[in-house]
Coordinates of C-alpha atoms and ligand atoms in Angstrom, one line a residue:
M1 CA 22.2 17.9 -11.5
A2 CA 21.1 18.5 -15.0
S3 CA 17.3 18.4 -15.3
L4 CA 16.1 14.9 -15.7
T5 CA 14.1 15.8 -18.8
H6 CA 17.3 16.9 -20.5
S7 CA 19.4 13.9 -19.5
P8 CA 20.7 11.4 -22.1
A9 CA 18.7 8.5 -20.8
W10 CA 15.5 10.5 -20.7
N11 CA 15.9 11.8 -24.2
A12 CA 16.7 8.4 -25.5
L13 CA 13.5 7.1 -24.1
E14 CA 11.5 10.0 -25.5
A15 CA 12.8 9.3 -29.0
H16 CA 12.1 5.6 -28.6
A17 CA 8.5 6.3 -27.4
R18 CA 7.9 8.5 -30.4
A19 CA 9.2 5.8 -32.8
G20 CA 7.2 3.0 -31.2
K21 CA 3.9 4.8 -30.5
A22 CA 2.0 3.0 -33.3
I23 CA 3.1 -0.5 -32.4
H24 CA 0.1 -2.4 -31.0
L25 CA 0.5 -5.2 -28.4
R26 CA -1.1 -7.5 -30.9
D27 CA 1.8 -6.9 -33.3
R28 CA 4.4 -7.1 -30.5
F29 CA 3.1 -10.6 -29.6
A30 CA 2.8 -11.7 -33.2
A31 CA 6.4 -10.6 -33.9
D32 CA 8.0 -12.3 -30.9
H33 CA 6.9 -15.8 -29.7
A34 CA 9.3 -15.8 -26.8
R35 CA 7.8 -12.6 -25.5
F36 CA 6.2 -14.2 -22.4
S37 CA 9.5 -15.7 -21.2
A38 CA 11.5 -12.6 -22.2
F39 CA 9.3 -10.3 -20.2
S40 CA 8.6 -12.3 -17.0
L41 CA 10.6 -13.3 -14.0
D42 CA 10.4 -14.9 -10.5
A43 CA 11.1 -12.7 -7.5
G44 CA 11.1 -14.8 -4.4
P45 CA 7.7 -16.4 -4.2
I46 CA 6.1 -14.0 -6.8
F47 CA 6.0 -14.4 -10.5
V48 CA 5.8 -11.2 -12.5
D49 CA 4.5 -11.2 -16.1
Y50 CA 5.1 -7.9 -17.8
S51 CA 4.8 -9.1 -21.4
K52 CA 1.6 -7.2 -21.7
Q53 CA 3.4 -3.9 -21.3
C54 CA 4.0 -1.7 -24.4
V55 CA 7.8 -2.5 -24.4
D56 CA 10.4 -4.4 -26.4
A57 CA 13.9 -5.3 -25.7
E58 CA 15.2 -1.9 -26.7
T59 CA 12.7 -0.2 -24.4
M60 CA 14.0 -2.2 -21.5
R61 CA 17.6 -1.5 -22.4
R62 CA 16.9 2.2 -22.4
L63 CA 14.9 2.0 -19.1
F64 CA 17.8 0.2 -17.4
A65 CA 20.1 2.9 -18.7
L66 CA 17.8 5.4 -17.0
A67 CA 18.1 3.4 -13.7
R68 CA 21.9 3.5 -14.0
Q69 CA 21.9 7.2 -14.8
Q70 CA 19.8 7.9 -11.7
D71 CA 22.1 5.7 -9.5
V72 CA 19.4 3.4 -8.4
E73 CA 21.9 0.9 -7.0
S74 CA 23.8 3.3 -4.9
N75 CA 20.6 4.9 -3.6
R76 CA 19.3 1.4 -2.7
D77 CA 22.5 0.6 -0.9
A78 CA 22.4 3.9 1.0
M79 CA 18.9 3.1 2.2
F80 CA 19.9 -0.4 3.5
A81 CA 23.0 1.1 5.1
G82 CA 21.0 3.5 7.2
Q83 CA 22.1 6.7 5.6
H84 CA 19.8 9.6 6.2
I85 CA 18.1 9.5 2.8
N86 CA 15.0 11.1 4.2
R87 CA 16.6 14.4 3.9
T88 CA 13.9 16.8 4.9
E89 CA 13.2 14.9 8.1
R90 CA 16.9 14.2 8.5
R91 CA 16.3 10.5 9.1
A92 CA 17.4 7.1 8.1
V93 CA 14.8 4.8 6.3
L94 CA 15.2 1.4 7.9
H95 CA 12.0 -0.5 7.7
T96 CA 14.1 -3.2 6.1
A97 CA 15.9 -3.6 9.5
L98 CA 12.6 -4.6 11.1
R99 CA 12.6 -7.7 8.9
D100 CA 16.3 -8.4 8.7
R101 CA 16.4 -12.1 9.6
L102 CA 20.2 -12.3 9.8
D103 CA 22.1 -11.9 13.0
R104 CA 23.9 -8.8 11.9
A105 CA 24.2 -5.2 12.9
V106 CA 22.3 -2.3 11.2
F107 CA 23.5 1.1 12.1
D108 CA 21.7 4.4 12.4
D109 CA 24.0 7.3 13.4
G110 CA 26.6 4.7 14.6
K111 CA 24.1 2.9 16.8
D112 CA 23.1 -0.7 16.1
V113 CA 19.3 -0.7 15.9
M114 CA 19.0 -4.5 15.9
P115 CA 19.0 -5.2 19.6
G116 CA 16.0 -2.8 20.0
V117 CA 14.2 -4.4 17.1
R118 CA 14.7 -7.9 18.4
D119 CA 13.7 -6.9 21.9
V120 CA 10.4 -5.4 20.7
L121 CA 9.7 -8.5 18.6
R122 CA 10.3 -10.7 21.7
R123 CA 7.9 -8.6 23.7
M124 CA 5.3 -8.7 21.0
R125 CA 5.6 -12.5 21.0
E126 CA 5.2 -12.6 24.8
F127 CA 2.2 -10.3 24.8
S128 CA 0.3 -11.7 21.8
N129 CA 0.8 -15.2 23.1
G130 CA -0.4 -14.2 26.5
V131 CA -3.5 -12.6 25.2
R132 CA -4.2 -15.3 22.7
H133 CA -3.8 -18.1 25.3
G134 CA -6.0 -16.2 27.8
E135 CA -3.1 -15.7 30.3
I136 CA -3.1 -11.9 29.9
R137 CA -6.7 -10.9 30.9
G138 CA -8.8 -7.8 31.5
F139 CA -9.2 -5.9 34.7
R140 CA -12.0 -8.1 36.0
G141 CA -10.3 -11.3 34.9
G142 CA -12.2 -11.7 31.6
V143 CA -10.3 -13.4 28.7
F144 CA -10.0 -10.9 25.9
T145 CA -12.4 -11.6 23.0
D146 CA -12.0 -8.4 20.9
V147 CA -9.0 -6.3 19.9
V148 CA -9.7 -2.7 18.7
N149 CA -6.8 -1.1 16.8
I150 CA -7.2 2.7 17.0
G151 CA -5.0 4.5 14.5
I152 CA -5.1 6.2 11.1
G153 CA -3.1 6.3 7.9
G154 CA 0.0 4.3 8.2
S155 CA -1.0 3.2 11.7
D156 CA -4.2 1.6 10.3
L157 CA -4.1 0.7 6.6
G158 CA -1.1 -1.7 6.8
P159 CA -2.3 -3.8 9.8
L160 CA -5.9 -3.7 8.6
M161 CA -5.0 -4.8 5.1
V162 CA -2.8 -7.7 6.5
V163 CA -5.3 -8.9 9.0
E164 CA -8.0 -9.0 6.3
A165 CA -5.6 -10.8 3.9
L166 CA -4.7 -13.4 6.5
E167 CA -8.3 -14.2 7.5
P168 CA -7.7 -18.0 7.1
Y169 CA -5.0 -17.9 9.7
R170 CA -7.1 -16.1 12.3
T171 CA -8.7 -17.5 15.3
D172 CA -12.4 -17.1 16.2
R173 CA -11.5 -16.6 19.9
L174 CA -10.1 -13.1 19.3
R175 CA -11.9 -10.8 16.9
S176 CA -10.1 -7.8 15.3
H177 CA -11.6 -4.4 14.8
F178 CA -10.0 -1.3 13.3
V179 CA -11.2 2.2 14.1
S180 CA -9.6 5.1 12.2
N181 CA -12.2 7.7 11.3
V182 CA -12.7 10.6 13.6
D183 CA -16.4 10.4 12.6
G184 CA -17.9 9.1 15.9
A185 CA -19.9 6.6 13.9
H186 CA -16.7 4.5 13.4
L187 CA -16.0 4.0 17.1
A188 CA -19.6 4.0 18.2
R189 CA -20.6 1.2 15.7
T190 CA -17.6 -0.8 16.6
L191 CA -18.1 -0.6 20.4
Q192 CA -21.9 -1.2 20.4
A193 CA -21.4 -5.0 20.1
L194 CA -18.5 -5.2 22.5
N195 CA -18.1 -5.9 26.1
P196 CA -15.7 -3.6 28.0
A197 CA -14.6 -6.5 30.3
T198 CA -13.2 -8.5 27.4
T199 CA -12.0 -5.7 25.0
L200 CA -8.4 -4.8 24.4
F201 CA -7.6 -1.4 22.8
V202 CA -4.4 -1.1 20.8
V203 CA -3.6 2.6 20.3
A204 CA -1.3 2.8 17.3
S205 CA 0.3 6.2 16.7
K206 CA 3.9 6.9 15.9
T207 CA 3.6 10.5 17.2
F208 CA 0.8 9.9 19.7
T209 CA -0.5 13.3 18.9
T210 CA -2.7 12.6 15.8
Q211 CA -6.0 14.4 16.4
E212 CA -8.3 11.6 15.1
T213 CA -6.5 8.8 17.0
M214 CA -6.3 10.8 20.2
A215 CA -10.0 11.7 20.1
N216 CA -11.0 8.0 19.4
A217 CA -8.6 6.7 22.1
A218 CA -10.0 9.2 24.7
A219 CA -13.6 8.2 23.8
A220 CA -12.7 4.5 24.1
R221 CA -11.0 5.1 27.4
E222 CA -14.2 6.8 28.7
W223 CA -16.3 4.0 27.4
L224 CA -14.1 1.5 29.2
V225 CA -14.0 3.3 32.5
Q226 CA -17.7 3.9 32.5
G227 CA -18.3 0.2 31.6
L228 CA -16.0 -1.2 34.2
G229 CA -16.5 1.6 36.8
D230 CA -12.9 1.9 37.6
V231 CA -10.1 4.1 36.1
R232 CA -7.6 1.4 37.0
S233 CA -9.0 -0.7 34.2
V234 CA -7.2 1.5 31.7
E235 CA -3.8 -0.1 32.4
H236 CA -5.2 -3.6 31.8
H237 CA -7.1 -2.8 28.6
F238 CA -4.9 -0.3 26.8
V239 CA -1.7 -0.9 24.8
A240 CA 0.2 1.7 23.0
L241 CA 2.4 1.4 19.9
S242 CA 4.5 4.6 19.5
T243 CA 7.8 6.4 19.3
N244 CA 6.5 9.0 21.9
L245 CA 6.9 7.3 25.2
E246 CA 6.2 10.4 27.2
A247 CA 2.7 10.9 25.6
T248 CA 1.8 7.2 26.0
G249 CA 2.5 7.6 29.7
R250 CA 0.4 10.8 30.0
F251 CA -2.5 8.9 28.4
G252 CA -2.3 6.3 31.1
V253 CA -0.6 3.3 29.3
V254 CA 1.8 1.6 31.7
P255 CA 5.4 1.2 30.3
A256 CA 5.0 -2.6 30.2
R257 CA 2.2 -2.2 27.7
V258 CA 4.0 0.3 25.4
F259 CA 5.6 -1.2 22.3
E260 CA 8.2 1.1 20.9
F261 CA 9.4 1.9 17.4
W262 CA 11.7 4.5 16.0
D263 CA 11.7 7.6 13.9
W264 CA 13.5 5.8 11.1
V265 CA 10.2 3.8 10.5
G266 CA 7.9 5.8 8.2
G267 CA 4.2 5.5 9.0
R268 CA 3.2 3.9 5.7
Y269 CA 6.2 1.5 6.1
S270 CA 5.5 0.6 9.7
L271 CA 3.4 -2.6 9.7
W272 CA 6.6 -4.6 10.2
S273 CA 7.3 -2.7 13.5
A274 CA 5.3 -2.7 16.8
I275 CA 2.5 -1.3 14.6
G276 CA 2.1 -4.9 13.6
L277 CA 0.9 -5.9 17.1
S278 CA -2.7 -6.1 15.9
I279 CA -1.5 -8.6 13.2
A280 CA 0.3 -10.7 15.8
L281 CA -2.7 -10.7 18.0
A282 CA -4.9 -11.8 15.1
V283 CA -2.8 -14.5 13.5
G284 CA -0.1 -15.3 16.1
M285 CA 3.5 -14.3 16.3
D286 CA 4.7 -17.3 14.3
R287 CA 2.6 -16.0 11.3
F288 CA 3.9 -12.5 11.9
D289 CA 7.4 -13.9 11.7
E290 CA 6.6 -15.5 8.4
L291 CA 5.3 -12.2 7.1
L292 CA 8.7 -10.7 8.0
D293 CA 10.5 -13.7 6.4
G294 CA 8.6 -13.1 3.1
A295 CA 9.5 -9.4 3.1
Y296 CA 13.1 -10.2 3.9
E297 CA 13.2 -12.6 0.9
M298 CA 12.1 -9.7 -1.3
D299 CA 14.6 -7.4 0.3
E300 CA 17.4 -9.8 -0.5
H301 CA 16.1 -10.1 -4.1
F302 CA 16.0 -6.3 -4.4
R303 CA 19.5 -6.0 -2.9
R304 CA 21.2 -8.7 -4.9
A305 CA 19.5 -9.2 -8.2
P306 CA 21.0 -7.4 -11.2
L307 CA 18.8 -4.5 -12.4
E308 CA 17.8 -6.6 -15.4
A309 CA 16.3 -9.3 -13.2
N310 CA 15.2 -7.1 -10.3
A311 CA 11.4 -7.1 -10.0
P312 CA 11.0 -3.9 -7.9
V313 CA 13.3 -2.1 -10.4
I314 CA 11.5 -3.5 -13.4
L315 CA 8.0 -2.6 -12.0
A316 CA 9.3 0.9 -11.2
L317 CA 10.7 1.4 -14.6
L318 CA 7.6 0.2 -16.3
G319 CA 5.6 2.6 -14.2
V320 CA 7.8 5.5 -15.3
W321 CA 7.6 4.4 -18.9
C322 CA 3.8 4.3 -18.8
S323 CA 3.5 7.6 -17.0
N324 CA 6.2 9.8 -18.4
F325 CA 6.6 8.5 -21.9
L326 CA 3.2 7.0 -22.8
G327 CA 1.2 9.7 -20.9
I328 CA -0.7 7.2 -18.7
D329 CA -1.3 8.9 -15.4
T330 CA -3.3 6.5 -13.4
H331 CA -2.4 3.1 -12.0
V332 CA -5.1 0.6 -11.0
A333 CA -4.5 -2.2 -8.6
L334 CA -6.7 -5.2 -9.2
P335 CA -6.3 -8.0 -6.8
Y336 CA -8.3 -11.0 -8.0
D337 CA -8.5 -12.1 -4.3
Q338 CA -11.3 -11.0 -2.0
S339 CA -8.9 -11.3 1.0
L340 CA -6.8 -8.5 -0.5
H341 CA -9.7 -6.2 -0.7
R342 CA -7.8 -3.5 1.3
L343 CA -4.6 -3.8 -0.8
P344 CA -5.6 -1.0 -3.2
A345 CA -6.2 1.4 -0.4
F346 CA -2.8 0.4 1.2
L347 CA -1.0 0.8 -2.1
Q348 CA -2.8 4.1 -2.7
Q349 CA -1.3 5.5 0.5
L350 CA 2.1 3.9 -0.1
D351 CA 2.5 5.3 -3.6
M352 CA 0.6 8.6 -3.5
E353 CA 2.0 9.7 -0.1
S354 CA 5.5 8.7 -1.1
N355 CA 5.7 10.0 -4.6
G356 CA 3.0 12.7 -4.9
K357 CA 5.7 15.4 -4.8
R358 CA 6.4 18.5 -6.9
V359 CA 9.9 19.4 -5.9
D360 CA 13.0 17.3 -6.3
R361 CA 15.6 16.3 -3.7
D362 CA 17.3 19.6 -4.2
G363 CA 14.2 21.6 -3.5
L364 CA 13.6 22.5 -7.2
P365 CA 10.3 22.2 -8.9
V366 CA 10.1 19.3 -11.3
D367 CA 9.1 19.7 -14.9
Y368 CA 7.9 16.1 -15.3
D369 CA 5.1 14.0 -13.8
T370 CA 5.8 12.1 -10.6
G371 CA 3.6 9.6 -8.8
P372 CA 0.5 8.5 -10.6
V373 CA -3.1 8.4 -9.3
V374 CA -3.4 5.0 -7.7
W375 CA -6.7 3.3 -7.1
G376 CA -8.4 -0.1 -7.4
E377 CA -10.8 -2.7 -6.2
P378 CA -10.8 -6.5 -6.2
G379 CA -11.8 -8.3 -9.3
T380 CA -14.2 -9.6 -10.3
N381 CA -16.3 -6.8 -8.6
G382 CA -14.5 -4.1 -10.5
Q383 CA -15.5 -5.8 -13.8
H384 CA -19.1 -4.9 -13.1
A385 CA -18.3 -1.3 -12.3
F386 CA -15.4 0.7 -13.7
F387 CA -13.8 -1.8 -16.1
Q388 CA -16.0 -0.2 -18.9
L389 CA -13.7 2.9 -18.7
L390 CA -10.6 0.6 -18.6
H391 CA -11.6 -1.1 -21.8
Q392 CA -13.3 1.6 -23.8
G393 CA -12.7 5.0 -22.1
T394 CA -10.6 7.8 -23.5
R395 CA -8.2 7.6 -20.6
I396 CA -5.7 4.8 -20.4
C397 CA -4.9 3.3 -17.0
A398 CA -2.0 1.0 -16.3
A399 CA -3.1 -2.1 -14.4
D400 CA -1.6 -4.6 -12.0
F401 CA -3.5 -7.9 -11.8
I402 CA -2.6 -9.8 -8.6
V403 CA -3.8 -13.4 -8.2
A404 CA -2.9 -16.5 -6.3
R405 CA -2.7 -19.9 -8.0
D406 CA -4.1 -21.8 -5.0
T407 CA -7.0 -20.8 -2.8
H408 CA -7.8 -21.1 0.9
Y409 CA -11.5 -21.4 0.0
P410 CA -12.2 -24.2 -2.4
V411 CA -15.9 -23.4 -3.1
G412 CA -17.2 -25.3 -6.1
N413 CA -15.1 -24.3 -9.1
Q414 CA -15.1 -20.7 -8.1
H415 CA -11.4 -20.3 -7.9
Q416 CA -11.1 -21.4 -11.6
L417 CA -13.7 -18.8 -12.5
L418 CA -11.7 -16.2 -10.7
L419 CA -8.5 -17.1 -12.5
A420 CA -10.3 -17.2 -15.8
N421 CA -11.7 -13.7 -15.3
C422 CA -8.4 -12.4 -14.3
L423 CA -6.6 -13.7 -17.3
A424 CA -9.5 -12.8 -19.6
Q425 CA -9.5 -9.2 -18.5
S426 CA -5.7 -8.6 -19.0
R427 CA -6.1 -10.2 -22.4
A428 CA -9.0 -8.0 -23.4
L429 CA -7.1 -4.9 -22.3
A430 CA -4.0 -5.9 -24.3
F431 CA -5.6 -7.2 -27.4
G432 CA -9.0 -5.7 -27.6
K433 CA -11.4 -6.4 -30.4
T434 CA -11.0 -4.7 -33.8
E435 CA -13.9 -3.2 -35.7
T436 CA -13.7 -6.0 -38.3
E437 CA -13.8 -8.6 -35.6
A438 CA -16.8 -6.8 -34.0
R439 CA -18.6 -6.8 -37.4
H440 CA -17.9 -10.5 -38.0
E441 CA -19.2 -11.3 -34.6
L442 CA -22.4 -9.4 -35.3
E443 CA -22.8 -11.1 -38.6
R444 CA -22.4 -14.5 -37.1
Q445 CA -25.1 -13.6 -34.6
G446 CA -27.4 -12.8 -37.5
A447 CA -27.5 -9.0 -37.2
T448 CA -28.8 -7.1 -40.2
A449 CA -26.3 -5.1 -42.3
D450 CA -27.7 -1.9 -40.8
A451 CA -27.5 -3.2 -37.2
T452 CA -23.9 -4.4 -37.8
A453 CA -22.8 -1.0 -39.1
E454 CA -24.6 0.7 -36.3
L455 CA -23.3 -1.4 -33.4
A456 CA -19.8 -2.3 -34.6
P457 CA -18.2 0.9 -33.2
Y458 CA -19.7 0.2 -29.8
K459 CA -18.4 -3.3 -29.8
T460 CA -14.9 -2.4 -30.7
F461 CA -12.1 -2.5 -28.1
P462 CA -8.9 -0.6 -29.0
G463 CA -6.7 -2.8 -26.7
N464 CA -3.0 -1.9 -26.3
R465 CA -3.7 -1.1 -22.7
P466 CA -0.8 -2.2 -20.6
S467 CA -0.8 -4.4 -17.5
N468 CA 1.4 -6.5 -15.2
T469 CA 0.2 -9.8 -13.8
L470 CA 1.6 -10.8 -10.4
V471 CA 1.1 -14.4 -9.5
L472 CA 1.5 -15.8 -5.9
R473 CA 1.5 -19.5 -5.3
K474 CA -1.0 -19.0 -2.4
L475 CA -1.8 -16.0 -0.2
T476 CA 0.2 -16.9 2.9
P477 CA 1.9 -14.6 5.4
A478 CA 5.2 -15.1 3.6
T479 CA 3.9 -14.4 0.1
L480 CA 2.0 -11.4 1.4
G481 CA 5.1 -10.1 3.1
A482 CA 7.0 -10.4 -0.2
L483 CA 4.2 -8.7 -2.2
I484 CA 4.1 -5.7 0.1
A485 CA 7.9 -5.4 0.1
L486 CA 7.9 -5.6 -3.7
Y487 CA 5.6 -2.6 -3.9
E488 CA 7.6 -0.7 -1.2
H489 CA 10.8 -1.1 -3.2
K490 CA 9.0 -0.3 -6.4
V491 CA 7.8 3.0 -5.0
F492 CA 11.3 3.8 -3.6
V493 CA 13.0 3.1 -7.0
Q494 CA 10.5 5.4 -8.7
G495 CA 11.3 8.2 -6.2
V496 CA 15.0 7.7 -7.1
L497 CA 14.2 7.8 -10.8
W498 CA 12.2 11.0 -10.4
N499 CA 14.8 12.4 -8.0
I500 CA 12.2 13.0 -5.3
G501 CA 12.3 12.2 -1.6
S502 CA 9.8 9.4 -1.1
F503 CA 9.9 9.3 2.7
D504 CA 8.5 12.6 3.9
Q505 CA 4.9 13.7 3.6
W506 CA 4.7 17.5 4.0
G507 CA 1.6 17.5 1.9
V508 CA -0.5 16.2 4.8
E509 CA 0.6 18.9 7.2
L510 CA -1.4 21.9 5.9
G511 CA -4.8 20.3 6.6
K512 CA -3.5 19.4 10.2
Q513 CA -2.5 23.0 10.7
L514 CA -5.8 24.5 9.5
A515 CA -8.2 22.2 11.2
P516 CA -7.7 23.7 14.7
E517 CA -8.4 27.2 13.4
V518 CA -11.7 26.0 11.8
L519 CA -12.5 24.0 14.9
S520 CA -12.4 27.1 17.1
R521 CA -14.7 28.9 14.6
L522 CA -17.2 26.0 14.7
R523 CA -17.1 26.3 18.5
G524 CA -17.9 30.0 18.2
E525 CA -14.5 31.0 19.6
S526 CA -12.8 34.0 18.0
S527 CA -9.9 33.2 15.7
A528 CA -6.9 35.2 14.5
G529 CA -8.9 36.8 11.7
P530 CA -11.6 36.1 9.2
M531 CA -11.1 33.1 6.9
D532 CA -12.0 33.0 3.3
A533 CA -15.7 33.7 2.3
S534 CA -16.4 30.2 1.4
T535 CA -15.2 28.7 4.6
E536 CA -16.9 31.4 6.6
G537 CA -20.1 30.7 4.8
L538 CA -19.9 27.0 5.4
V539 CA -19.2 27.5 9.1
A540 CA -22.3 29.6 9.3
K541 CA -24.3 26.9 7.4
L542 CA -23.1 24.2 9.7
T543 CA -23.6 26.1 13.0
T544 CA -26.9 27.9 12.4
A545 CA -29.8 25.6 13.3
T546 CA -32.4 27.5 11.1
T547 CA -30.4 27.2 7.9
A548 CA -29.9 23.5 8.1
R549 CA -32.3 21.6 5.9
Ligands
G6Q601 C1 2.3 7.8 6.8 C2 1.8 9.0 7.2 C3 0.5 9.1 7.9 C4 0.6 8.6 9.4 C5 -0.7 9.0 10.0 C6 -0.8 8.6 11.5 O1 3.4 7.5 6.3 O2 2.8 9.7 7.9 O3 -0.4 8.3 7.3 O4 0.8 7.3 9.5 O5 -0.9 10.4 10.0 O6 0.3 9.1 12.2 P1 0.6 8.6 13.7 O7 1.0 7.2 13.6 O8 1.7 9.5 14.2 O9 -0.7 8.8 14.5

């Protein structure tokens, strides 16, 4: 394939970006009163406003031409059809099958995966109902009061983010905890308030070999056995979510307590699978089904809407426009919703692990930027922290504002305050404040001529900083499912546009490989050979009592 950067669609966009560089969002809005309706759309339960992006109709036409040149539609269809688009791991990518709500077959290597999917969902329902209704109990007959999910990365961030987001749907009778960090503090602090007799551990690990998860699970098992004084308690208090049924057995989880998933479910795309058991335990299986329904609605939108009205495609194209043509290399996720406080961390993994790649699908180094740096925090907190840089820094960040029209928490008029802040911030980013406006403001406030001249540059906001605003009717299981699926598909489309494989993660392997070698040095065991001087020096610093200050 000809290099992307020499392709017709890419060149056309470059030329267009050069020509339009000087056009400010103020001028774009002034020139086109229909801009809001032209550059917004409904995608299932989510409304997407992208009118505050630095685009016009011609930009969008050229972006859609890029999507067609890169075969977005056939790549999308290949994913839904179970083709092995995860080339380096030789796997299908079928997280969409996990939420397929139609009674149809979905094939991987000629085998219909749907009977297995439905069976696990049925077992998740049975088990979560049993625990929630107090029918499935601990070893000594105690009703479970606490669920501790032990997992990391994709086996933690998704369920954690959803359980936090769906707080209004949770029951007080069953508390949820998530332990991911191998730092003993995470497990120790979680367990200190818990009673072994009423605690259920959910060990979530696709491979069931991940060092951190296995260490935490082993420590939790010891805590349980010590607390209850009987090793037989393990089979009553441990559940495993995994593709590795041999390893779950070796750990001591009985087959009836193992919830299976499959290699065609990527870790960061796995909350829809058995990995979602902690969600089902927290909010009930009916709510979990609604989450799947919402994701399915977005899947159908992504499958069927023409590119020009396809929200994941549009968001992906806008991201590429910002990053590759406007030179904006960071993307900030700003949920104006405290319940979505872990969404930025979830999106960070989804995006950066999927598209943080430097070779293309043919194994050749790319000569263009791929995935952006993704970060974020809920508004309004971020406004009192890093928004300074967003408004007046030298680096431009593309922003997504995410907000729900209705709240679950009608406290005073606070929801209106939240909405007002959300809209005010995207407005300030887009339109800024000119130096003349800053001067007039100072004059109106009675500043002297000298003070006005001195302060005006500091009070000037350049604006022209692009953002999308995503509006949900209300944060429900269904709208949350749709929101997550929207981002999943956006990330996938960007991978296609950049011709990179979004579903492997070789970049996380090196650290996993090197850790055991360093561990043996920390333990004072000999290793294959000396390591670099810095690591050797740090090992000495961390292991020699006298040097620690
Ligand atoms: C996700 C990644 C990674 C993975 C964790 C946990 O896509 O592959 O974050 O989820 O490393 O892996 P296990 O589930 O195998 O423990």
